[in-house]
């Protein structure tokens, strides 16, 4: 089992850091460069965090081991809290403000300043219009970049440092690295002709969009686990139509977890999409929603990779996902996840009849 484990070295490191904190290190200034190479200077570890970046709200909770430092989040992040399991684990998340920003990351300065944040996490690489209001208000901003696993590890590491929990990141990065390397080693045995074409649907209900290879985290992990991205010819997230999907004729379709009303019937009941190989072979799956949605990079990503691997290459990958989830949730949230919780996260009721999905049911 490729699980999170606790190492003696980590315990010694934590003890050493605790000793430093006891001698006043907690009050020392924290200075680092964010992912736009801007200097971030905090007089001490941040006690009040606002995450305008959607996935980072739940990541802050996982890194800190609780909710007390998260004082504001994106409304799309709040919807994941309310629809997923995080509001069960931490009921107080329901009361964390989400009016600090619009869903498009434009800050609501009045609401943002009312939270009195020590640090605001915002996207970098998307222009100054969403950053200037924060800095002009005299607030500290940490800018992060989206798109690769390395960027994800780096901004998680920066965040753990900013909140005064540098020891926390070690086991989480080691877990990511261990799972990634295990998947890569097994995937090397898969011949190219045995790699099914896979398609990730980023949006479906208002318009249809998918992700190409360039800059797509979804394409990266679909290929990691032995799939071939059907939309590899595209760059980034692109609006498409059902006829284009039919032309690609993917063997597996993954549906996003962002649209609450979206389910596998969107494919199976459609006169065009129902003709694809994925529909005919019952290989349509909605991405799980746990502490956060499993589509984009976040603290639970190794679970998403294992889930995707088992479905893409069931003859190669045999991860005991339920056991992995129980270990991960204990480490990430200090929560003993139940079988009923896991059924809900994996949408067992909604898609338990899909091909190869019986493997995820409770034994």
GROMACS .gro file of C-alpha atoms in nm:
model
  363
    1UNK     CA    1   0.000   0.000   0.000
    2UNK     CA    2   0.142   0.337  -0.101
    3UNK     CA    3   0.028   0.521   0.211
    4UNK     CA    4   0.121   0.818   0.423
    5UNK     CA    5   0.344   0.705   0.709
    6UNK     CA    6   0.507   0.887   0.996
    7UNK     CA    7   0.882   0.877   1.009
    8UNK     CA    8   1.110   0.904   1.310
    9UNK     CA    9   1.310   1.171   1.129
   10UNK     CA   10   0.998   1.382   1.089
   11UNK     CA   11   0.930   1.346   1.461
   12UNK     CA   12   1.282   1.460   1.547
   13UNK     CA   13   1.248   1.755   1.309
   14UNK     CA   14   0.916   1.854   1.464
   15UNK     CA   15   1.067   1.832   1.812
   16UNK     CA   16   1.360   2.048   1.709
   17UNK     CA   17   1.131   2.307   1.555
   18UNK     CA   18   0.911   2.304   1.864
   19UNK     CA   19   1.218   2.378   2.070
   20UNK     CA   20   1.301   2.673   1.850
   21UNK     CA   21   0.948   2.804   1.878
   22UNK     CA   22   0.968   2.778   2.256
   23UNK     CA   23   1.266   3.015   2.242
   24UNK     CA   24   1.079   3.277   2.044
   25UNK     CA   25   1.135   3.168   1.685
   26UNK     CA   26   0.761   3.195   1.622
   27UNK     CA   27   0.786   3.571   1.650
   28UNK     CA   28   1.071   3.599   1.399
   29UNK     CA   29   1.012   3.760   1.062
   30UNK     CA   30   0.931   3.524   0.774
   31UNK     CA   31   1.063   3.628   0.432
   32UNK     CA   32   1.039   3.432   0.107
   33UNK     CA   33   0.979   3.473  -0.267
   34UNK     CA   34   0.642   3.376  -0.409
   35UNK     CA   35   0.592   3.216  -0.751
   36UNK     CA   36   0.602   3.551  -0.929
   37UNK     CA   37   0.938   3.615  -0.761
   38UNK     CA   38   0.787   3.882  -0.534
   39UNK     CA   39   0.920   3.916  -0.184
   40UNK     CA   40   0.667   3.824   0.083
   41UNK     CA   41   0.754   3.958   0.426
   42UNK     CA   42   0.557   3.859   0.736
   43UNK     CA   43   0.644   3.991   1.082
   44UNK     CA   44   0.556   3.646   1.219
   45UNK     CA   45   0.372   3.335   1.107
   46UNK     CA   46   0.036   3.423   0.953
   47UNK     CA   47  -0.256   3.363   1.186
   48UNK     CA   48  -0.532   3.491   0.954
   49UNK     CA   49  -0.535   3.363   0.594
   50UNK     CA   50  -0.768   3.446   0.306
   51UNK     CA   51  -0.746   3.221   0.001
   52UNK     CA   52  -0.887   3.376  -0.315
   53UNK     CA   53  -0.736   3.078  -0.499
   54UNK     CA   54  -1.006   2.809  -0.499
   55UNK     CA   55  -0.825   2.485  -0.400
   56UNK     CA   56  -0.599   2.654  -0.145
   57UNK     CA   57  -0.872   2.703   0.116
   58UNK     CA   58  -0.888   2.332   0.191
   59UNK     CA   59  -0.511   2.303   0.154
   60UNK     CA   60  -0.460   2.564   0.426
   61UNK     CA   61  -0.689   2.361   0.652
   62UNK     CA   62  -0.494   2.041   0.580
   63UNK     CA   63  -0.156   2.207   0.636
   64UNK     CA   64  -0.262   2.372   0.960
   65UNK     CA   65  -0.459   2.075   1.088
   66UNK     CA   66  -0.770   2.283   1.142
   67UNK     CA   67  -0.974   2.585   1.040
   68UNK     CA   68  -0.875   2.857   1.285
   69UNK     CA   69  -0.637   3.033   1.046
   70UNK     CA   70  -0.867   3.038   0.741
   71UNK     CA   71  -1.079   3.354   0.763
   72UNK     CA   72  -1.197   3.386   0.402
   73UNK     CA   73  -1.229   3.184   0.084
   74UNK     CA   74  -1.354   3.187  -0.274
   75UNK     CA   75  -1.728   3.111  -0.312
   76UNK     CA   76  -1.643   2.820  -0.543
   77UNK     CA   77  -1.424   2.678  -0.266
   78UNK     CA   78  -1.714   2.728  -0.023
   79UNK     CA   79  -1.943   2.527  -0.250
   80UNK     CA   80  -1.695   2.237  -0.235
   81UNK     CA   81  -1.696   2.263   0.144
   82UNK     CA   82  -2.075   2.250   0.159
   83UNK     CA   83  -2.118   1.979  -0.106
   84UNK     CA   84  -1.829   1.764   0.016
   85UNK     CA   85  -1.711   1.612   0.340
   86UNK     CA   86  -1.508   1.902   0.478
   87UNK     CA   87  -1.813   2.062   0.639
   88UNK     CA   88  -1.872   1.734   0.824
   89UNK     CA   89  -1.514   1.710   0.945
   90UNK     CA   90  -1.501   2.080   1.033
   91UNK     CA   91  -1.857   2.211   1.077
   92UNK     CA   92  -1.725   2.561   1.145
   93UNK     CA   93  -1.617   2.591   0.779
   94UNK     CA   94  -1.980   2.670   0.697
   95UNK     CA   95  -1.936   3.005   0.872
   96UNK     CA   96  -1.612   3.115   0.703
   97UNK     CA   97  -1.687   3.416   0.477
   98UNK     CA   98  -1.683   3.365   0.102
   99UNK     CA   99  -1.773   3.720  -0.001
  100UNK     CA  100  -1.407   3.826  -0.004
  101UNK     CA  101  -1.391   3.770  -0.379
  102UNK     CA  102  -1.600   3.706  -0.685
  103UNK     CA  103  -1.566   3.360  -0.841
  104UNK     CA  104  -1.343   3.520  -1.108
  105UNK     CA  105  -1.083   3.608  -0.839
  106UNK     CA  106  -1.152   3.983  -0.835
  107UNK     CA  107  -1.122   4.082  -0.467
  108UNK     CA  108  -1.408   4.243  -0.277
  109UNK     CA  109  -1.186   4.484  -0.088
  110UNK     CA  110  -1.442   4.590   0.170
  111UNK     CA  111  -1.518   4.231   0.270
  112UNK     CA  112  -1.154   4.130   0.237
  113UNK     CA  113  -1.020   4.400   0.467
  114UNK     CA  114  -1.297   4.323   0.717
  115UNK     CA  115  -1.137   3.981   0.776
  116UNK     CA  116  -0.812   4.157   0.883
  117UNK     CA  117  -0.591   3.901   0.706
  118UNK     CA  118  -0.220   3.858   0.767
  119UNK     CA  119  -0.184   3.698   0.423
  120UNK     CA  120  -0.398   3.679   0.108
  121UNK     CA  121  -0.329   3.394  -0.135
  122UNK     CA  122  -0.399   3.503  -0.492
  123UNK     CA  123  -0.328   3.370  -0.839
  124UNK     CA  124  -0.018   3.492  -1.016
  125UNK     CA  125   0.022   3.506  -1.392
  126UNK     CA  126  -0.327   3.645  -1.448
  127UNK     CA  127  -0.259   4.017  -1.453
  128UNK     CA  128  -0.228   4.291  -1.198
  129UNK     CA  129  -0.600   4.374  -1.190
  130UNK     CA  130  -0.665   4.098  -0.936
  131UNK     CA  131  -0.352   4.174  -0.733
  132UNK     CA  132  -0.333   4.554  -0.713
  133UNK     CA  133  -0.652   4.593  -0.505
  134UNK     CA  134  -0.497   4.368  -0.239
  135UNK     CA  135  -0.159   4.538  -0.221
  136UNK     CA  136  -0.310   4.887  -0.254
  137UNK     CA  137  -0.512   4.809   0.057
  138UNK     CA  138  -0.187   4.746   0.242
  139UNK     CA  139  -0.237   4.370   0.263
  140UNK     CA  140   0.026   4.099   0.215
  141UNK     CA  141  -0.031   3.893  -0.100
  142UNK     CA  142   0.131   3.561  -0.188
  143UNK     CA  143   0.096   3.482  -0.559
  144UNK     CA  144   0.095   3.123  -0.679
  145UNK     CA  145   0.095   2.963  -1.023
  146UNK     CA  146  -0.118   2.677  -1.157
  147UNK     CA  147  -0.036   2.399  -1.395
  148UNK     CA  148   0.223   2.144  -1.282
  149UNK     CA  149   0.281   1.906  -0.996
  150UNK     CA  150   0.607   2.081  -0.908
  151UNK     CA  151   0.433   2.419  -0.883
  152UNK     CA  152   0.178   2.257  -0.653
  153UNK     CA  153   0.443   2.116  -0.422
  154UNK     CA  154   0.623   2.450  -0.420
  155UNK     CA  155   0.322   2.660  -0.325
  156UNK     CA  156   0.212   2.411  -0.062
  157UNK     CA  157   0.563   2.437   0.084
  158UNK     CA  158   0.546   2.819   0.079
  159UNK     CA  159   0.210   2.812   0.254
  160UNK     CA  160   0.330   2.576   0.526
  161UNK     CA  161   0.618   2.812   0.591
  162UNK     CA  162   0.393   3.119   0.595
  163UNK     CA  163   0.163   2.968   0.858
  164UNK     CA  164   0.452   2.855   1.076
  165UNK     CA  165   0.419   2.484   1.003
  166UNK     CA  166   0.730   2.408   0.792
  167UNK     CA  167   0.753   2.059   0.942
  168UNK     CA  168   0.405   1.970   0.815
  169UNK     CA  169   0.488   1.971   0.445
  170UNK     CA  170   0.754   1.700   0.456
  171UNK     CA  171   0.528   1.397   0.487
  172UNK     CA  172   0.275   1.537   0.240
  173UNK     CA  173   0.538   1.593  -0.031
  174UNK     CA  174   0.695   1.254   0.042
  175UNK     CA  175   0.352   1.093  -0.005
  176UNK     CA  176   0.300   1.270  -0.339
  177UNK     CA  177   0.647   1.169  -0.454
  178UNK     CA  178   0.605   0.808  -0.344
  179UNK     CA  179   0.272   0.761  -0.523
  180UNK     CA  180   0.390   0.938  -0.839
  181UNK     CA  181   0.703   0.725  -0.863
  182UNK     CA  182   0.508   0.405  -0.799
  183UNK     CA  183   0.265   0.489  -1.078
  184UNK     CA  184   0.545   0.586  -1.316
  185UNK     CA  185   0.726   0.258  -1.253
  186UNK     CA  186   0.416   0.048  -1.322
  187UNK     CA  187   0.313   0.257  -1.624
  188UNK     CA  188   0.645   0.186  -1.795
  189UNK     CA  189   0.523  -0.168  -1.859
  190UNK     CA  190   0.219  -0.053  -2.059
  191UNK     CA  191   0.259  -0.075  -2.441
  192UNK     CA  192   0.141   0.231  -2.634
  193UNK     CA  193  -0.134   0.031  -2.805
  194UNK     CA  194  -0.276  -0.062  -2.465
  195UNK     CA  195  -0.322   0.299  -2.359
  196UNK     CA  196  -0.689   0.403  -2.392
  197UNK     CA  197  -0.788   0.750  -2.513
  198UNK     CA  198  -0.924   0.953  -2.224
  199UNK     CA  199  -1.115   1.280  -2.218
  200UNK     CA  200  -1.168   1.516  -1.925
  201UNK     CA  201  -1.479   1.736  -1.945
  202UNK     CA  202  -1.402   2.055  -1.755
  203UNK     CA  203  -1.749   2.203  -1.811
  204UNK     CA  204  -2.066   2.045  -1.945
  205UNK     CA  205  -2.391   2.208  -1.837
  206UNK     CA  206  -2.360   2.566  -1.962
  207UNK     CA  207  -2.102   2.505  -2.231
  208UNK     CA  208  -1.875   2.212  -2.301
  209UNK     CA  209  -1.503   2.252  -2.241
  210UNK     CA  210  -1.207   2.019  -2.222
  211UNK     CA  211  -0.836   2.048  -2.155
  212UNK     CA  212  -0.554   1.999  -2.400
  213UNK     CA  213  -0.201   1.892  -2.319
  214UNK     CA  214  -0.032   2.231  -2.279
  215UNK     CA  215  -0.074   2.363  -1.926
  216UNK     CA  216  -0.327   2.098  -1.828
  217UNK     CA  217  -0.288   1.923  -1.497
  218UNK     CA  218  -0.570   1.687  -1.594
  219UNK     CA  219  -0.390   1.580  -1.910
  220UNK     CA  220  -0.072   1.527  -1.708
  221UNK     CA  221  -0.220   1.276  -1.465
  222UNK     CA  222  -0.429   1.099  -1.732
  223UNK     CA  223  -0.106   1.033  -1.919
  224UNK     CA  224   0.078   0.952  -1.594
  225UNK     CA  225  -0.153   0.655  -1.533
  226UNK     CA  226  -0.131   0.511  -1.883
  227UNK     CA  227  -0.393   0.696  -2.082
  228UNK     CA  228  -0.372   0.902  -2.401
  229UNK     CA  229  -0.541   1.241  -2.392
  230UNK     CA  230  -0.801   1.251  -2.670
  231UNK     CA  231  -0.780   1.631  -2.684
  232UNK     CA  232  -0.400   1.650  -2.691
  233UNK     CA  233  -0.413   1.868  -3.004
  234UNK     CA  234  -0.557   2.155  -2.798
  235UNK     CA  235  -0.377   2.406  -2.579
  236UNK     CA  236  -0.524   2.481  -2.237
  237UNK     CA  237  -0.898   2.475  -2.165
  238UNK     CA  238  -1.101   2.503  -2.486
  239UNK     CA  239  -1.474   2.517  -2.560
  240UNK     CA  240  -1.585   2.227  -2.780
  241UNK     CA  241  -1.911   2.059  -2.885
  242UNK     CA  242  -2.057   1.710  -2.873
  243UNK     CA  243  -1.973   1.647  -3.236
  244UNK     CA  244  -1.606   1.701  -3.159
  245UNK     CA  245  -1.626   1.451  -2.874
  246UNK     CA  246  -1.790   1.202  -3.108
  247UNK     CA  247  -1.511   1.252  -3.357
  248UNK     CA  248  -1.247   1.184  -3.093
  249UNK     CA  249  -1.453   0.885  -2.974
  250UNK     CA  250  -1.273   0.854  -2.636
  251UNK     CA  251  -1.256   0.518  -2.463
  252UNK     CA  252  -1.288   0.680  -2.117
  253UNK     CA  253  -1.462   1.004  -2.018
  254UNK     CA  254  -1.397   1.180  -1.687
  255UNK     CA  255  -1.655   1.439  -1.582
  256UNK     CA  256  -1.570   1.734  -1.361
  257UNK     CA  257  -1.676   1.755  -0.996
  258UNK     CA  258  -1.736   2.131  -1.013
  259UNK     CA  259  -2.088   2.106  -1.151
  260UNK     CA  260  -2.303   1.961  -0.875
  261UNK     CA  261  -2.587   1.860  -1.109
  262UNK     CA  262  -2.357   1.684  -1.355
  263UNK     CA  263  -2.359   1.304  -1.352
  264UNK     CA  264  -2.280   1.017  -1.586
  265UNK     CA  265  -2.631   1.026  -1.738
  266UNK     CA  266  -2.520   1.340  -1.920
  267UNK     CA  267  -2.325   1.104  -2.145
  268UNK     CA  268  -2.540   0.791  -2.135
  269UNK     CA  269  -2.868   0.969  -2.218
  270UNK     CA  270  -2.731   1.190  -2.493
  271UNK     CA  271  -2.806   1.078  -2.851
  272UNK     CA  272  -2.457   1.172  -2.968
  273UNK     CA  273  -2.235   1.101  -2.668
  274UNK     CA  274  -2.402   0.769  -2.598
  275UNK     CA  275  -2.244   0.638  -2.919
  276UNK     CA  276  -1.886   0.687  -2.797
  277UNK     CA  277  -1.673   0.391  -2.692
  278UNK     CA  278  -1.671   0.528  -2.338
  279UNK     CA  279  -2.050   0.521  -2.316
  280UNK     CA  280  -2.092   0.186  -2.487
  281UNK     CA  281  -1.842   0.024  -2.249
  282UNK     CA  282  -1.972   0.205  -1.938
  283UNK     CA  283  -1.639   0.382  -1.882
  284UNK     CA  284  -1.776   0.725  -1.786
  285UNK     CA  285  -1.681   0.851  -1.440
  286UNK     CA  286  -1.741   1.167  -1.239
  287UNK     CA  287  -1.437   1.293  -1.047
  288UNK     CA  288  -1.472   1.243  -0.670
  289UNK     CA  289  -1.531   1.525  -0.422
  290UNK     CA  290  -1.356   1.476  -0.089
  291UNK     CA  291  -1.190   1.746   0.119
  292UNK     CA  292  -1.174   1.914  -0.219
  293UNK     CA  293  -1.259   1.820  -0.577
  294UNK     CA  294  -1.015   1.567  -0.715
  295UNK     CA  295  -0.990   1.727  -1.062
  296UNK     CA  296  -0.731   2.002  -0.992
  297UNK     CA  297  -0.412   1.977  -0.786
  298UNK     CA  298  -0.470   1.985  -0.411
  299UNK     CA  299  -0.372   1.811  -0.088
  300UNK     CA  300  -0.560   1.491  -0.189
  301UNK     CA  301  -0.411   1.457  -0.539
  302UNK     CA  302  -0.235   1.121  -0.482
  303UNK     CA  303  -0.577   0.969  -0.411
  304UNK     CA  304  -0.703   1.112  -0.741
  305UNK     CA  305  -0.408   0.963  -0.927
  306UNK     CA  306  -0.469   0.618  -0.776
  307UNK     CA  307  -0.842   0.635  -0.853
  308UNK     CA  308  -0.769   0.737  -1.212
  309UNK     CA  309  -0.499   0.471  -1.247
  310UNK     CA  310  -0.726   0.188  -1.130
  311UNK     CA  311  -0.993   0.292  -1.381
  312UNK     CA  312  -0.763   0.362  -1.674
  313UNK     CA  313  -0.545   0.052  -1.642
  314UNK     CA  314  -0.732  -0.195  -1.415
  315UNK     CA  315  -0.502  -0.480  -1.512
  316UNK     CA  316  -0.192  -0.286  -1.407
  317UNK     CA  317  -0.299  -0.085  -1.104
  318UNK     CA  318  -0.458  -0.247  -0.800
  319UNK     CA  319  -0.453   0.025  -0.536
  320UNK     CA  320  -0.670  -0.041  -0.233
  321UNK     CA  321  -0.824   0.303  -0.257
  322UNK     CA  322  -1.051   0.274   0.044
  323UNK     CA  323  -0.755   0.183   0.267
  324UNK     CA  324  -0.549   0.464   0.115
  325UNK     CA  325  -0.830   0.711   0.184
  326UNK     CA  326  -0.860   0.605   0.547
  327UNK     CA  327  -0.489   0.658   0.604
  328UNK     CA  328  -0.480   0.987   0.412
  329UNK     CA  329  -0.780   1.142   0.585
  330UNK     CA  330  -0.637   1.060   0.924
  331UNK     CA  331  -0.312   1.230   0.830
  332UNK     CA  332  -0.461   1.526   0.642
  333UNK     CA  333  -0.752   1.605   0.873
  334UNK     CA  334  -0.709   1.380   1.179
  335UNK     CA  335  -1.041   1.224   1.079
  336UNK     CA  336  -1.146   0.860   1.087
  337UNK     CA  337  -1.332   0.836   0.760
  338UNK     CA  338  -1.623   0.590   0.746
  339UNK     CA  339  -1.728   0.356   0.468
  340UNK     CA  340  -2.037   0.571   0.417
  341UNK     CA  341  -1.815   0.877   0.381
  342UNK     CA  342  -1.606   0.702   0.117
  343UNK     CA  343  -1.916   0.591  -0.074
  344UNK     CA  344  -2.029   0.953  -0.092
  345UNK     CA  345  -1.690   1.088  -0.199
  346UNK     CA  346  -1.659   0.832  -0.479
  347UNK     CA  347  -2.025   0.864  -0.589
  348UNK     CA  348  -2.078   0.490  -0.541
  349UNK     CA  349  -2.457   0.526  -0.557
  350UNK     CA  350  -2.450   0.733  -0.875
  351UNK     CA  351  -2.188   0.541  -1.073
  352UNK     CA  352  -2.136   0.213  -0.894
  353UNK     CA  353  -2.255   0.025  -1.202
  354UNK     CA  354  -1.987   0.169  -1.429
  355UNK     CA  355  -1.716  -0.060  -1.562
  356UNK     CA  356  -1.449  -0.155  -1.306
  357UNK     CA  357  -1.619   0.050  -1.034
  358UNK     CA  358  -1.713  -0.245  -0.814
  359UNK     CA  359  -1.349  -0.247  -0.697
  360UNK     CA  360  -1.421   0.068  -0.493
  361UNK     CA  361  -1.719  -0.072  -0.304
  362UNK     CA  362  -1.685  -0.172   0.061
  363UNK     CA  363  -1.594  -0.536   0.099
   0.00000   0.00000   0.00000
